[in-house]
DNA sequence: ATGAAAGCGCTAACAT
DNA sequence: ATGTTAGCGCTTTCAT
């Protein structure tokens, strides 16, 4: 028991604590002169106050066995009294597995309802394991993705869940090799063999086209994003394949790709509707585009004359009048699956990379069941 | 220059690199025997490969002056070649200011559209300064708030932005004292003197009541959350004060507090509408409750007979039919103001704590302009 | 059951 | 302009 002077052979500025039992003890290294009150207590402070060694405090904090219950209680009391907080950064620096109990989540946009629902699912999974998540938005910008992932690397996250934006992910190879698992979600990685959880994009638009054709439509327009985005490409493929499967041709004049925003989609839909030979149905490749298309339909007062089916469900879709028919995949399902996969890797699973594909569902609500009308 | 053997008096396992100029150098401490290939390169590896000292690498990485351009270029090449990534955790451990370039963001729910818009605003502000943000959800649970903030403390975040859930924040006092700034947003802290950015909640509901009264309404119901939540209390106060200001009494039978979800609100609104002496207008204290109320109105087929005004704007409010009149405050504005305040504190501002109140706006869209009808 | 000492990757003070 | 050394707060190894 060290009552005064120095701890080990490290020189300390003496600081006295008074414990319940009236024992006083020494604490806090203080080479630089600063007001002690503004310093955070360290394990050494706790050790001194509890009258035990540094290692014992470490054992208690990490819940390791080999400490008597009485000692542990004293340590816990000291922690409480000093408002001590373990430093996971310093801890991870020295620990063998270098784990930081932190994961990175690379999203398209944390404020997109689909992405934020996915975020919440990942957060909940992480919390169960006492892990925190760094989330960030890339806005479909590959450069920002690299930048953000670089920042995650610099913080030594234990793993990452990524909605990819970049056209090439081979730059992540060293990271994977060093043992940091990366799970791709919503879209598969490019030029990299890694785990992924995606939705059946092609199947979704195929299903949507079939639904519209079954409803009598033969002139179906398409609103899609840049074909550089894997999801967008697959969805467009489903549209083409769907038409082909029903013996219909793709009419390039009613296909609008490369859209980026609600406004883009609204403009594109407005153009299509203004045309003399306008489509009898609109198929939108993404939640935001569906909203834009809906606005255009309302603006042109053809809400119940031109059908609309959207990919991705969105909040309030069922409250609109008419409610919006969508092809939906559950972001929570994607997020949970991705997290499960990531944690399995963190737990040491080294089996070949997996490609999980979640099914999509058609949710008929009204807007997609409008029969075709001409003029 | 060290060509072989040991670096300083630290024993190393020798590892040879060949540089462009043909100089070979030593690297990588390796006490534990592990395959070197699976190790992350450290500054020492970079230093060895570039044929310079450790400090020089540190200087280059941190962009400090005092390194010749030729040396810097050699170092950068080595960094590139080894795919070296700076370890901010280790860096922060040793650096004087202990900064981690990380902030914590404590939200009610990352998936709530209001919260995720705020999140995005904070993220964008943080990115400008090269900082990352830990976001998490507390679901109005004070215990979860403390738990999450504890995890943030353990990761030594530089500062926090908090949408408070707990009934008492004095537990954050040691954190503030140790120099970690905390800015409260959307709601003020309780039992703690700290910065806050809030909306004019009382003024908002007061305005809403006045608007409805001006439209001829005298029987206005209220749907609100638990009065333990500061925002909820202020909004309810604005409702009462608004009625009083127009000589109207609060009728407790048409006030429903303590709601927690869309479903709660839908049920409460349905009850109010089923009653013989039903209100002519509904005032909702929160975005989710507005959605619930809207559903109930539609269910009872009184969408254009009973008026509805909601607090908080929400996506697609203007797309509904009738579009929803709301009292809105901008989450982006709140987020940006909170971030600005936090960064000012991080830059050393020690002036007395600030209480910023953002104005709210009435956005008449239709649902709130329905004239009162009886029966 | 407990403690002393070494050292994780880095920055800062002090050389030169 | 560059290098050497100490040590940030912690975990681990090896004592006892």
XYZ file of C-alpha atoms in Angstrom, chain A residues 109-281:
173
model
C -26.777 10.805 -47.100
C -27.593 10.479 -43.419
C -30.728 12.579 -44.007
C -32.201 10.368 -46.732
C -35.047 8.445 -45.034
C -33.926 5.147 -46.546
C -30.351 5.686 -45.386
C -31.286 6.940 -41.932
C -33.498 3.905 -41.348
C -30.536 1.716 -42.311
C -28.366 3.799 -40.001
C -30.711 3.208 -37.097
C -30.675 -0.554 -37.670
C -26.882 -0.580 -37.675
C -26.750 1.619 -34.602
C -29.038 -0.698 -32.661
C -26.978 -3.736 -33.618
C -23.805 -1.937 -32.610
C -25.198 -0.849 -29.279
C -25.915 -4.439 -28.350
C -22.176 -4.996 -28.533
C -21.227 -1.750 -26.872
C -19.920 -0.291 -30.108
C -20.282 3.230 -31.457
C -20.772 4.180 -35.068
C -19.234 6.945 -37.133
C -21.733 7.808 -39.864
C -21.101 10.071 -42.821
C -22.561 11.133 -46.160
C -20.883 10.881 -49.559
C -23.624 12.194 -51.861
C -22.689 9.692 -54.579
C -19.245 11.255 -54.736
C -16.423 8.732 -54.962
C -13.861 11.278 -53.795
C -15.798 11.965 -50.654
C -16.120 8.267 -50.048
C -12.350 7.832 -50.124
C -11.841 10.858 -47.946
C -14.334 9.683 -45.359
C -13.026 6.137 -45.348
C -9.535 7.580 -44.925
C -10.720 9.384 -41.805
C -12.245 6.147 -40.532
C -8.986 4.322 -41.143
C -7.085 7.003 -39.241
C -9.395 6.354 -36.298
C -8.783 2.644 -36.498
C -12.406 1.557 -36.725
C -12.880 -2.167 -36.194
C -14.957 -2.507 -39.355
C -17.007 -0.638 -41.915
C -20.397 -0.855 -43.540
C -20.396 0.959 -46.852
C -23.013 2.108 -49.321
C -20.540 2.454 -52.167
C -20.240 5.575 -54.291
C -16.793 5.122 -55.819
C -16.412 3.342 -59.173
C -13.571 1.192 -57.864
C -13.017 -0.236 -54.409
C -9.756 -2.004 -54.872
C -8.164 0.730 -52.780
C -9.707 -1.031 -49.787
C -7.689 -4.183 -50.361
C -4.875 -3.289 -47.933
C -7.500 -2.547 -45.312
C -9.101 -5.950 -45.747
C -5.697 -7.616 -45.661
C -4.839 -5.914 -42.403
C -7.950 -7.546 -40.997
C -10.563 -4.789 -41.057
C -13.786 -6.280 -42.387
C -15.833 -4.231 -44.827
C -19.423 -5.076 -45.697
C -21.058 -3.362 -48.651
C -24.728 -2.638 -48.442
C -27.413 -1.649 -50.940
C -24.877 -1.963 -53.761
C -22.073 -4.418 -54.432
C -18.407 -3.381 -54.408
C -16.531 -2.970 -57.681
C -13.217 -4.637 -58.379
C -13.054 -6.028 -54.860
C -14.042 -9.340 -53.401
C -15.972 -8.505 -50.229
C -19.216 -9.199 -48.388
C -22.323 -7.459 -49.617
C -25.995 -7.179 -48.760
C -28.127 -5.897 -51.591
C -31.741 -5.852 -52.650
C -33.031 -7.599 -55.726
C -32.957 -4.436 -57.799
C -33.427 -5.992 -61.185
C -36.227 -8.202 -59.879
C -37.946 -5.183 -58.392
C -38.291 -3.168 -61.572
C -39.096 -6.319 -63.524
C -41.931 -6.912 -61.105
C -43.091 -3.320 -61.420
C -43.174 -3.491 -65.210
C -45.085 -6.777 -65.109
C -47.590 -5.239 -62.725
C -48.151 -2.266 -65.015
C -48.391 -4.430 -68.119
C -50.913 -6.640 -66.337
C -52.862 -3.458 -65.648
C -53.017 -2.778 -69.376
C -50.066 -0.428 -69.807
C -47.807 -0.647 -72.840
C -46.185 2.766 -72.788
C -44.186 2.952 -69.577
C -41.651 5.737 -68.988
C -38.601 5.311 -66.788
C -36.907 7.793 -64.439
C -33.499 6.664 -63.253
C -30.195 7.768 -61.782
C -26.730 7.752 -63.300
C -25.869 4.340 -64.750
C -22.521 4.497 -63.010
C -24.381 3.588 -59.821
C -24.724 -0.171 -59.627
C -28.225 -0.090 -58.190
C -29.403 2.276 -60.890
C -27.980 0.049 -63.583
C -29.638 -3.074 -62.215
C -32.981 -1.357 -61.876
C -32.855 -0.095 -65.410
C -31.937 -3.575 -66.545
C -35.020 -4.906 -64.782
C -37.102 -2.334 -66.650
C -35.704 -3.358 -70.025
C -35.922 -7.055 -69.292
C -39.455 -6.622 -68.010
C -40.564 -4.902 -71.185
C -38.803 -7.468 -73.333
C -40.409 -10.320 -71.426
C -43.790 -8.922 -72.415
C -42.828 -8.331 -75.987
C -42.521 -4.576 -75.616
C -39.748 -2.374 -76.971
C -37.828 0.226 -75.017
C -38.723 3.671 -76.345
C -35.675 5.852 -75.641
C -37.786 9.013 -75.850
C -39.548 8.118 -72.607
C -36.462 7.033 -70.666
C -34.712 9.639 -68.496
C -31.489 8.596 -66.799
C -28.821 10.482 -64.867
C -31.284 12.220 -62.549
C -29.924 13.411 -59.221
C -32.678 15.154 -57.285
C -36.379 15.549 -56.664
C -36.305 18.615 -58.899
C -34.529 16.764 -61.730
C -37.189 14.088 -61.624
C -40.026 16.597 -61.477
C -38.653 18.386 -64.523
C -38.131 15.164 -66.443
C -41.614 13.897 -65.614
C -43.140 17.237 -66.567
C -41.486 17.025 -69.983
C -42.768 13.522 -70.541
C -46.290 14.544 -69.586
C -46.274 17.636 -71.781
C -45.529 15.530 -74.826
C -48.306 14.634 -77.224
C -47.511 10.945 -77.129
C -47.114 10.850 -73.379
C -46.671 7.589 -71.479
C -49.599 6.000 -69.663
C -47.411 5.037 -66.738
